[in-house]
mmCIF file of C-alpha atoms and ligand atoms in Angstrom:
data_model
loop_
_atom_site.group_PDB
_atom_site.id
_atom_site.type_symbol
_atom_site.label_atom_id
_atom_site.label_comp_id
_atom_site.label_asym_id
_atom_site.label_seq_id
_atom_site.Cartn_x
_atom_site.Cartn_y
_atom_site.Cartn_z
ATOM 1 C CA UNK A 142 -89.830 -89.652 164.563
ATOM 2 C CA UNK A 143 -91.572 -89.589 167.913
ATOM 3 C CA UNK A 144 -95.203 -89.194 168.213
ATOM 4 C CA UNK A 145 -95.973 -86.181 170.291
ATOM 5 C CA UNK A 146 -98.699 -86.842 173.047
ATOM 6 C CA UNK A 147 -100.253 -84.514 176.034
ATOM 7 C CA UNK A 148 -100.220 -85.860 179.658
ATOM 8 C CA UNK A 149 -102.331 -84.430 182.600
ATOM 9 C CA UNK A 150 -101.996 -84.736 186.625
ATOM 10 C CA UNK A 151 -104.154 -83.125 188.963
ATOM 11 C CA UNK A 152 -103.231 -82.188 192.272
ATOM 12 C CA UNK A 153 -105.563 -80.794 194.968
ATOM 13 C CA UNK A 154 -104.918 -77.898 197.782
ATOM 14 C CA UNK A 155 -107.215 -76.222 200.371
ATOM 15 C CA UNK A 156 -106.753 -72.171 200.679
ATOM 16 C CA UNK A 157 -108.283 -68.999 201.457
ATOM 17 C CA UNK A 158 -108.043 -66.032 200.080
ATOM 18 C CA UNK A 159 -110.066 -62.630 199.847
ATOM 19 C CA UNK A 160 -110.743 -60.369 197.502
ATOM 20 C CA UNK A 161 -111.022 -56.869 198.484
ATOM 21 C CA UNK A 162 -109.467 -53.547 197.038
ATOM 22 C CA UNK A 163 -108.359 -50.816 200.120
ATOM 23 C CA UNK A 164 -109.398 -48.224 197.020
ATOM 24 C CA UNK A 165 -112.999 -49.439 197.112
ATOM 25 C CA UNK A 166 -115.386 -48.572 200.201
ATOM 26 C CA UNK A 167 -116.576 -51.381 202.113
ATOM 27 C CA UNK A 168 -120.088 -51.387 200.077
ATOM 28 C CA UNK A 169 -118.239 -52.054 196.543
ATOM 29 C CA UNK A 170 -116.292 -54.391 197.803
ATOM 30 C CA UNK A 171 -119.299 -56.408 199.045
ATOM 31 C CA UNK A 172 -121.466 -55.555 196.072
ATOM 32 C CA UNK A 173 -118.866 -56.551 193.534
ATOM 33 C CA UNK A 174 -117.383 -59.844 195.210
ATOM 34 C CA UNK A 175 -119.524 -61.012 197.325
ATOM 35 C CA UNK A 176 -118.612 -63.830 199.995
ATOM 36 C CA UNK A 177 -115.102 -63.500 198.508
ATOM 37 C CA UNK A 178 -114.740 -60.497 200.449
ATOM 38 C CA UNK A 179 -115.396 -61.987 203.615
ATOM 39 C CA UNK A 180 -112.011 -64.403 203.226
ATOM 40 C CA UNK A 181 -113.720 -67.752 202.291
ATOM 41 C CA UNK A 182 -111.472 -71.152 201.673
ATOM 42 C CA UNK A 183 -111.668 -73.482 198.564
ATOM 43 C CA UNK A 184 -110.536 -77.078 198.091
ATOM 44 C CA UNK A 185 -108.613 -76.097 194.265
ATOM 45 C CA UNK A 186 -108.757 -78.464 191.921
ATOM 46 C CA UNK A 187 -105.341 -78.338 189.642
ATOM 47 C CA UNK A 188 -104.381 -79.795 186.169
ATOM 48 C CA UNK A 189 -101.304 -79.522 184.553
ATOM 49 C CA UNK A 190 -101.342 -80.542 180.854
ATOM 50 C CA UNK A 191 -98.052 -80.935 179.190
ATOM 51 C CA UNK A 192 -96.718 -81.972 175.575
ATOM 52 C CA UNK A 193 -94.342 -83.236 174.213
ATOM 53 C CA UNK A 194 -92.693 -86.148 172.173
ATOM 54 C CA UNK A 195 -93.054 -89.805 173.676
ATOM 55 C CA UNK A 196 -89.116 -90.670 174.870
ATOM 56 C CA UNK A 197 -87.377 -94.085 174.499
ATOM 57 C CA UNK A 198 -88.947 -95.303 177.614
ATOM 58 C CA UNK A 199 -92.403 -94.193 176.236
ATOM 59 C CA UNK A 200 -93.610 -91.338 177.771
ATOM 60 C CA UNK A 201 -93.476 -87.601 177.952
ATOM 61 C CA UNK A 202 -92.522 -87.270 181.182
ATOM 62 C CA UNK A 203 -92.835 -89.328 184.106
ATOM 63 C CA UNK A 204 -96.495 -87.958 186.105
ATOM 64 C CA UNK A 205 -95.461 -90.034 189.123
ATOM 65 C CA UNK A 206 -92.079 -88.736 189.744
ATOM 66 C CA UNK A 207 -91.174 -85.585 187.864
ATOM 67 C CA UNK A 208 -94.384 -83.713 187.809
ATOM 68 C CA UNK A 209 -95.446 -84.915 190.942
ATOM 69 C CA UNK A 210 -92.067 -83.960 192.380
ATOM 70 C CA UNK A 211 -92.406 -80.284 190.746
ATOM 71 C CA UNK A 212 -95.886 -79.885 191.990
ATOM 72 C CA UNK A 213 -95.202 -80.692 195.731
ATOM 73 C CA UNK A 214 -92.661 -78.051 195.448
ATOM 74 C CA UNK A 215 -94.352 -75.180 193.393
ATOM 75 C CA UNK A 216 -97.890 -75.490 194.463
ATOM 76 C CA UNK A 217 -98.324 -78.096 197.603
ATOM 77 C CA UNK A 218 -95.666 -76.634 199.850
ATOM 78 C CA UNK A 219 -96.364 -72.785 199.134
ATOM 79 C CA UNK A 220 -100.549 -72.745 199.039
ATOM 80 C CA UNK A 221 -101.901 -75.810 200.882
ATOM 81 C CA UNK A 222 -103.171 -74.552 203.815
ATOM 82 C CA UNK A 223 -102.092 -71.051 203.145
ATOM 83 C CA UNK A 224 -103.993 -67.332 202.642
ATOM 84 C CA UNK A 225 -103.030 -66.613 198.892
ATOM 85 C CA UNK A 226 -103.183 -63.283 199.399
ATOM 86 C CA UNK A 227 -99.475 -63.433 201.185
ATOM 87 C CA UNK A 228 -98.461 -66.362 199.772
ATOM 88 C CA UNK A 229 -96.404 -64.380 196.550
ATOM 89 C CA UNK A 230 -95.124 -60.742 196.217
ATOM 90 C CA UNK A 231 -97.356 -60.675 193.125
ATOM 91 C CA UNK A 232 -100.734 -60.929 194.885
ATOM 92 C CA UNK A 233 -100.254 -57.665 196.775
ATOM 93 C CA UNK A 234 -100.632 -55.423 193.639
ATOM 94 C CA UNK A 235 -103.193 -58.553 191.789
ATOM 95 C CA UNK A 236 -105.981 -60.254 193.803
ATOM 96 C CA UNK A 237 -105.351 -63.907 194.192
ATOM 97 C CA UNK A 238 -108.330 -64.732 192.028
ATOM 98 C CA UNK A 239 -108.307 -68.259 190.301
ATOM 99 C CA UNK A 240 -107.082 -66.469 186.843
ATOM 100 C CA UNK A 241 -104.451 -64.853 188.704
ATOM 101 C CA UNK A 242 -103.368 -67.752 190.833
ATOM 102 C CA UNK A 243 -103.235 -70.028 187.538
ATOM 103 C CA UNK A 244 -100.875 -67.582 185.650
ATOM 104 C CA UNK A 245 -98.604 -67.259 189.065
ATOM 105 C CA UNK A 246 -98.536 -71.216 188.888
ATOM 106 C CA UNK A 247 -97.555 -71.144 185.168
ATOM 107 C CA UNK A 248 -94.936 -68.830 185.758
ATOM 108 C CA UNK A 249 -93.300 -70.922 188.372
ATOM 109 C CA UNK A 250 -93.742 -74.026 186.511
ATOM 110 C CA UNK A 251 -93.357 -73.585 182.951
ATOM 111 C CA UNK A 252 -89.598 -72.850 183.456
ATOM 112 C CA UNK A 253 -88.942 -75.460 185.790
ATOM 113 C CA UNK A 254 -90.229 -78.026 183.253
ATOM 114 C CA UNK A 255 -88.834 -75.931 180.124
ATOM 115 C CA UNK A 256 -85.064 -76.896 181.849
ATOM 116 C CA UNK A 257 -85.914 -80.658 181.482
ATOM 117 C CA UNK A 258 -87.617 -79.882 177.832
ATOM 118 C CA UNK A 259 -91.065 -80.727 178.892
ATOM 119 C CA UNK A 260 -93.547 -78.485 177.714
ATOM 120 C CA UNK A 261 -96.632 -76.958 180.012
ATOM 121 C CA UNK A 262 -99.324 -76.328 177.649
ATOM 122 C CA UNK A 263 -102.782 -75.912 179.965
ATOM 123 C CA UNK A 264 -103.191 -75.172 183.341
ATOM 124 C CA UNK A 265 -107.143 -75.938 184.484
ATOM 125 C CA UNK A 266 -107.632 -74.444 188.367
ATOM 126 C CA UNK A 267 -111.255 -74.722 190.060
ATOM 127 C CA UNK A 268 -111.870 -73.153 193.185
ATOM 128 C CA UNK A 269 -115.536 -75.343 193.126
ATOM 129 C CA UNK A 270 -118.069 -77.002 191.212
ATOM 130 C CA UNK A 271 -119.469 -73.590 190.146
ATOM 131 C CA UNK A 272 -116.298 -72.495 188.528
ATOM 132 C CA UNK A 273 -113.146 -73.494 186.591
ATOM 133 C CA UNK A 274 -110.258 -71.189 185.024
ATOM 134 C CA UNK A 275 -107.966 -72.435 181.924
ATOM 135 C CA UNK A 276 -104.773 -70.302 181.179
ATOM 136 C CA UNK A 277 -102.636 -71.866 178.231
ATOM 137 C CA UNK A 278 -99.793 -69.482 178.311
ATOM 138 C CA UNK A 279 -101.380 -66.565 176.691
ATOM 139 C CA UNK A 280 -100.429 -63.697 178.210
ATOM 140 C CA UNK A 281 -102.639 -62.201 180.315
ATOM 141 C CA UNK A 282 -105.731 -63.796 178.818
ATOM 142 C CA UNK A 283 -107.452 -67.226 180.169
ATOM 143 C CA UNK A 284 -110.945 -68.702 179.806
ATOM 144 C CA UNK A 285 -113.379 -68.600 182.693
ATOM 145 C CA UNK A 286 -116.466 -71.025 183.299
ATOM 146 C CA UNK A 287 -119.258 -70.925 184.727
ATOM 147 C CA UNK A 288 -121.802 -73.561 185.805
ATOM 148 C CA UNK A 289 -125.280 -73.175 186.065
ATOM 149 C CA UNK A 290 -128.629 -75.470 185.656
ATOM 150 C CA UNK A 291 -132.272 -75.153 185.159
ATOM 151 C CA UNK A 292 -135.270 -77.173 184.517
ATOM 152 C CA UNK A 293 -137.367 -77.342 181.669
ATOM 153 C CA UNK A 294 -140.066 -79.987 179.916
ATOM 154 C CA UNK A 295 -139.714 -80.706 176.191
ATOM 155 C CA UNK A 296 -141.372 -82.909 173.441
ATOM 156 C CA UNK A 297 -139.430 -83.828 170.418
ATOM 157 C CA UNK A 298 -141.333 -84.143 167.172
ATOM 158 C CA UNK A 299 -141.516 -81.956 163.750
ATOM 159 C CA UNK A 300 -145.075 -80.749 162.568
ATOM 160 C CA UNK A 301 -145.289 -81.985 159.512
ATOM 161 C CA UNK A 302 -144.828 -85.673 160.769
ATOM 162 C CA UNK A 303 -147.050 -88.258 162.116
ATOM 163 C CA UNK A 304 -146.644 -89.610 165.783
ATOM 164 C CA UNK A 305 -145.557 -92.690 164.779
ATOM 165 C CA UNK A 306 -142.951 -91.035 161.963
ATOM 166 C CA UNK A 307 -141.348 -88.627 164.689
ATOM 167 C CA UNK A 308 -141.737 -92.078 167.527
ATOM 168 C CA UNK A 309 -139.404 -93.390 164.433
ATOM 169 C CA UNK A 310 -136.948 -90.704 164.810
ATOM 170 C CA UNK A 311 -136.960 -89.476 168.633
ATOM 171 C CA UNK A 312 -138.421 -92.742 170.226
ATOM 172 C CA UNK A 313 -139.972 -91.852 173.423
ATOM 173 C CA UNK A 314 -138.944 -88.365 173.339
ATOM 174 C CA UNK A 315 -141.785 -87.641 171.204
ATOM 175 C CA UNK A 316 -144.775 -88.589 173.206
ATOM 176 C CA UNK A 317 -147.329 -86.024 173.150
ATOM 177 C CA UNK A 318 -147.416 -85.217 176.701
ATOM 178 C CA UNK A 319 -143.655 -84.474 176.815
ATOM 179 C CA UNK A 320 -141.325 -85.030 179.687
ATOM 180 C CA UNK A 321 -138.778 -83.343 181.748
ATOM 181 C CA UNK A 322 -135.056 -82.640 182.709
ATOM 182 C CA UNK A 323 -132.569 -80.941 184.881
ATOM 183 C CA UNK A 324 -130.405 -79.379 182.061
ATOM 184 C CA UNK A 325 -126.605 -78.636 183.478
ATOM 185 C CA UNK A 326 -125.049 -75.627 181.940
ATOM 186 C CA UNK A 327 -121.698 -74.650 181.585
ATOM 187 C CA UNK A 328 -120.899 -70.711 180.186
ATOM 188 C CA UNK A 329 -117.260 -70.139 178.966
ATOM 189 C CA UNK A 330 -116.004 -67.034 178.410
ATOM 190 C CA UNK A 331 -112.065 -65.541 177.306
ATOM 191 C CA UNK A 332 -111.295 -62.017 178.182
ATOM 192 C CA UNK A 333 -107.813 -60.249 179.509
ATOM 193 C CA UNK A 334 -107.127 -60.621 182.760
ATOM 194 C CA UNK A 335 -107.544 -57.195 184.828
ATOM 195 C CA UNK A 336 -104.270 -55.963 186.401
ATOM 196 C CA UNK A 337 -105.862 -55.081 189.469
ATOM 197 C CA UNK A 338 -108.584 -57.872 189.883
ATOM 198 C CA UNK A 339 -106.686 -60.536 188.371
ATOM 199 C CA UNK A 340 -110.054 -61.171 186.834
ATOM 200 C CA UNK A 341 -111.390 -62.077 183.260
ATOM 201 C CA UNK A 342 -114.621 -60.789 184.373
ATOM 202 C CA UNK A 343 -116.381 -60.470 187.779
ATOM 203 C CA UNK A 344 -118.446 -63.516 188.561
ATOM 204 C CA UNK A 345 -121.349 -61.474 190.037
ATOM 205 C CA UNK A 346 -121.678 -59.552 186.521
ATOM 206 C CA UNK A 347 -121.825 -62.738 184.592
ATOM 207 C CA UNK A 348 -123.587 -64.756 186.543
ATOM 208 C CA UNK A 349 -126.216 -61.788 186.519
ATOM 209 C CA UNK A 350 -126.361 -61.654 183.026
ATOM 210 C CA UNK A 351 -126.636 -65.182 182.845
ATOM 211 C CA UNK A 352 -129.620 -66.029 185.210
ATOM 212 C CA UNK A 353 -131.678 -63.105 183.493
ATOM 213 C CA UNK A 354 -130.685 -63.605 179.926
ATOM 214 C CA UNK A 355 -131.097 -68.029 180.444
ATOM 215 C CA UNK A 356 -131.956 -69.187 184.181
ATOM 216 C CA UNK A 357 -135.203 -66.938 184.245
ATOM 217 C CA UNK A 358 -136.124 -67.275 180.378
ATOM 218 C CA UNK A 359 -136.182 -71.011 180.627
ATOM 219 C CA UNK A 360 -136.880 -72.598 183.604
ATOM 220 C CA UNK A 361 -139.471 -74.473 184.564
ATOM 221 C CA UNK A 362 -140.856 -73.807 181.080
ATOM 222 C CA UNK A 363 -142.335 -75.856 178.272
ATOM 223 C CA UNK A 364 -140.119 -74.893 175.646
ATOM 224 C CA UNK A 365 -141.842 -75.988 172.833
ATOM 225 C CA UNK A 366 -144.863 -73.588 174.095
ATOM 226 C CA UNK A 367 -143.770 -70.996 176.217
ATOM 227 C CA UNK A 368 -139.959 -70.317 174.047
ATOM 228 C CA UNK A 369 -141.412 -68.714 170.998
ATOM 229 C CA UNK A 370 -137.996 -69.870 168.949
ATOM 230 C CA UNK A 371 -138.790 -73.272 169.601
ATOM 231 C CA UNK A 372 -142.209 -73.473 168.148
ATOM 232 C CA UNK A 373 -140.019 -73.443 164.865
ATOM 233 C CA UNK A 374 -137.374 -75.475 165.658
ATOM 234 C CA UNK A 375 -137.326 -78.730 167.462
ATOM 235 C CA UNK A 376 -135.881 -78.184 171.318
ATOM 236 C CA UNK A 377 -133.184 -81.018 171.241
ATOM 237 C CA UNK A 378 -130.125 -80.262 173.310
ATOM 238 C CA UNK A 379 -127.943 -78.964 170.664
ATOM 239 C CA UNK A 380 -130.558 -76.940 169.632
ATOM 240 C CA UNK A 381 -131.118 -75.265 173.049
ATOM 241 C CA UNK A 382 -127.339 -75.053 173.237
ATOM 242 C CA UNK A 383 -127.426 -72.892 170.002
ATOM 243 C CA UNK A 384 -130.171 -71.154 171.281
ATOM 244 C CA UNK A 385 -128.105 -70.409 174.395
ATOM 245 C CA UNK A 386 -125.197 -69.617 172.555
ATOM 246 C CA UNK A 387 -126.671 -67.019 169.946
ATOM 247 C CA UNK A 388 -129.095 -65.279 173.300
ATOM 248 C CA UNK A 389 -125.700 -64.938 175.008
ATOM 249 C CA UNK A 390 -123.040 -63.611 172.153
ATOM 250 C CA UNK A 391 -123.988 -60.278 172.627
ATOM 251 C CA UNK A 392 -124.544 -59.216 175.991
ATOM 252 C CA UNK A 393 -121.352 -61.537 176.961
ATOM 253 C CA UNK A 394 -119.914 -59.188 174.824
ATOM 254 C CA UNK A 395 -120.944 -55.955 176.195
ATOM 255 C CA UNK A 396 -119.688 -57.196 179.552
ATOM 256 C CA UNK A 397 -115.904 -56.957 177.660
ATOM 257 C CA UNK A 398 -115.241 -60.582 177.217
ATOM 258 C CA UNK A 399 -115.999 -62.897 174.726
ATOM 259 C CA UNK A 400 -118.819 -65.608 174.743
ATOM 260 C CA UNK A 401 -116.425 -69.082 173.656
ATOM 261 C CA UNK A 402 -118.610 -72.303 174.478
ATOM 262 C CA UNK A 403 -121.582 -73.645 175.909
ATOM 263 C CA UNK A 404 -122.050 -77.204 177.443
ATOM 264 C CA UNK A 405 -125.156 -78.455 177.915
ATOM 265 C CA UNK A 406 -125.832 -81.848 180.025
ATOM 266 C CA UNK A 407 -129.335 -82.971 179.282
ATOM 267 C CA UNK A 408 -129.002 -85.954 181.138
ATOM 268 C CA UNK A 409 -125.475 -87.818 182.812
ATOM 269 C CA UNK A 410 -125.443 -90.049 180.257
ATOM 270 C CA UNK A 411 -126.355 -86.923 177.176
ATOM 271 C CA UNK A 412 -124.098 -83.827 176.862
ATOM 272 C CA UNK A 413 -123.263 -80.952 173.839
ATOM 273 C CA UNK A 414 -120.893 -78.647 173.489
ATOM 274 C CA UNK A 415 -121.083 -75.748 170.805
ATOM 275 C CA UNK A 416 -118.451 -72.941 170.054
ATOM 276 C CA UNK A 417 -118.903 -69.749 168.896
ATOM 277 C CA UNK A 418 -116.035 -69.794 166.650
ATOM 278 C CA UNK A 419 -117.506 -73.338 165.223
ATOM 279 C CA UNK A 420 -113.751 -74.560 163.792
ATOM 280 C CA UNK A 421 -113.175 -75.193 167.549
ATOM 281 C CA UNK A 422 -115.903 -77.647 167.781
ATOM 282 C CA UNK A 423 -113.031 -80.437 167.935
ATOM 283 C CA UNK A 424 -111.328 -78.731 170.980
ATOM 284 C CA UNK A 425 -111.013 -80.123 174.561
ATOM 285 C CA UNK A 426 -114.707 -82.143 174.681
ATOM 286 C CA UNK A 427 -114.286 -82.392 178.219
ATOM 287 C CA UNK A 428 -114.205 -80.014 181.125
ATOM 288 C CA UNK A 429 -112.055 -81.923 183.435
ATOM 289 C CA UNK A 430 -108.928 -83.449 181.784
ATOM 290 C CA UNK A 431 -108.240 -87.127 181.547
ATOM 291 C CA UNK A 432 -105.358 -88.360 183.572
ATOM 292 C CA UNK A 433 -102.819 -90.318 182.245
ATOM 293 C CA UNK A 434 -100.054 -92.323 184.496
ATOM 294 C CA UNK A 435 -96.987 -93.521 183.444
ATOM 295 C CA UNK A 436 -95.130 -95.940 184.797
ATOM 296 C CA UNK A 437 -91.808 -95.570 184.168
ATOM 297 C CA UNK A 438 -88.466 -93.543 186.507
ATOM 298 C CA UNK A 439 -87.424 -90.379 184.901
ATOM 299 C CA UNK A 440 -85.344 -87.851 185.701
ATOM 300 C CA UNK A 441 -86.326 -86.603 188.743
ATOM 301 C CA UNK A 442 -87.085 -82.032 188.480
ATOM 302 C CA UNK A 443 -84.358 -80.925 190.483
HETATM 303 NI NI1 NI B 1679 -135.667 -85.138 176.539
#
């Protein structure tokens, strides 16, 4: 029996786009999307994941000829270089936001690779740094993400222990004076994508919610003295991530989306994830796939 095994490829594309609704005036559509109503362009970032059992010449499917091949067609030719919002019949009823474009891609590629039994399983699409989409097929529901940092001073060490017990157990993370970092944050959220937005949520609202409810609340603190929670608890990374987490569940959720995972990167080298529905603490550690190459011809797509 074959084993079954996921492969990724990531292609890149430069577009513009614009989001901005004729049944709006010209104030909402500022106040609700920003720059993006002024036609910026993007350099996307795409993966395709797919899945599937490992053939007799050991792969899934060949990333070098038939995915590549697929994804010149379906995505390079039609959107490098183009404005989404006239690149598909689609996009004039649904802005072209990243949700949106990553379902139109799944639709066009999913049966395309379905013909040659391959499988499409996740679609990842970034517009930027600050942002990154994944749609797995559901519908009209994807995840959105967004990223964030702030800077905050910390000491590690519990009460009840001596300097040199909590040196033992934090090394020099527990020196009395404490000491700094640049904490990265990453804020996922899953939601139903609006029929007329294409959105999960509007980034302005959640990003919002997210520097008052986090940004303001913690940086440039001392979080051991100035975050009354962690005068009880010690402020290691996953515990700020829970902290994060459980300060975010419900206004995330009065926004009409769900809160699903926070990443926190204390350091390049240090990071921690936590879920809110903690039997997906296993699921996709990373926010960029892995690439994997094969090297063997397969049949080409078409
Ligand atoms: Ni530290």
């Amino acid at each position: 029996m074959s084993e079954i095994c996921t492969i990724s490829r990531r292609v890149t594309f430069a577009a513009s786009y614009r989001y901005w609704l004729p049944e709006l005036s010209e104030a909402e559509n500022w106040q609700r999307f920003g720059i993006a109503a002024r036609a910026p362009g993007s350099t996307f970032t795409l993966w395709v994941q797919v899945r599937g059992p490992v053939d007799d010449h050991g792969m899934v499917a060949n990333l070098s000829t038939t995915i590549k091949r697929t994804l010149q067609r379906e995505v390079l030719q039609p959107l490098h270089g183009a404005y989404l919002n006239d690149v598909w019949p689609e996009f004039a009823n649904t802005l072209p936001s990243s949700e949106f474009v990553a379902i139109a891609l799944w639709q066009r590629l999913a049966p395309c690779w379905a013909a040659q039994q391959i499988a499409l399983s996740h679609i990842q699409l970034s517009p930027d740094a600050s942002l990154v989409v994944d749609y797995r097929g559901q519908d009209m529901e994807a995840d959105l993400t967004i990223h964030t940092h702030f800077s905050a001073a910390h000491r590690l060490s519990l009460p009840s222990l001596t300097l040199q017990q909590n040196s033992e157990i934090y090394g020099k993370c527990a020196r009395p004076s404490g000491h700094g970092h640049n904490y990265k944050l990453w804020v996922t959220v899953r939601g139903p994508i609006h029929p007329r937005t294409g959105m999960v949520i509007e980034l302005n609202q959640l990003r919002e919610l997210v520097d008052q409810e986090i940004i303001d609340h913690l940086d440039h603190t001392f979080l051991n003295q100035d975050i009354p929670a962690f005068e009880a608890i010690v402020p290691t990374a996953e515990n700020i991530a829970i902290y994060i987490r459980d300060r975010l569940l419900q206004p995330i959720q009065e926004l009409g989306v769900q809160l699903v995972k926070i990443r926190l990167d204390e350091t390049d080298n240090n990071s921690c994830e936590v879920y809110v529905d903690s039997s997906m603490n296993c699921a996709d550690p990373s926010p960029s796939m892995s690439a994997a190459i094969a090297t063997q011809p397969a049949q080409p797509c078409r």
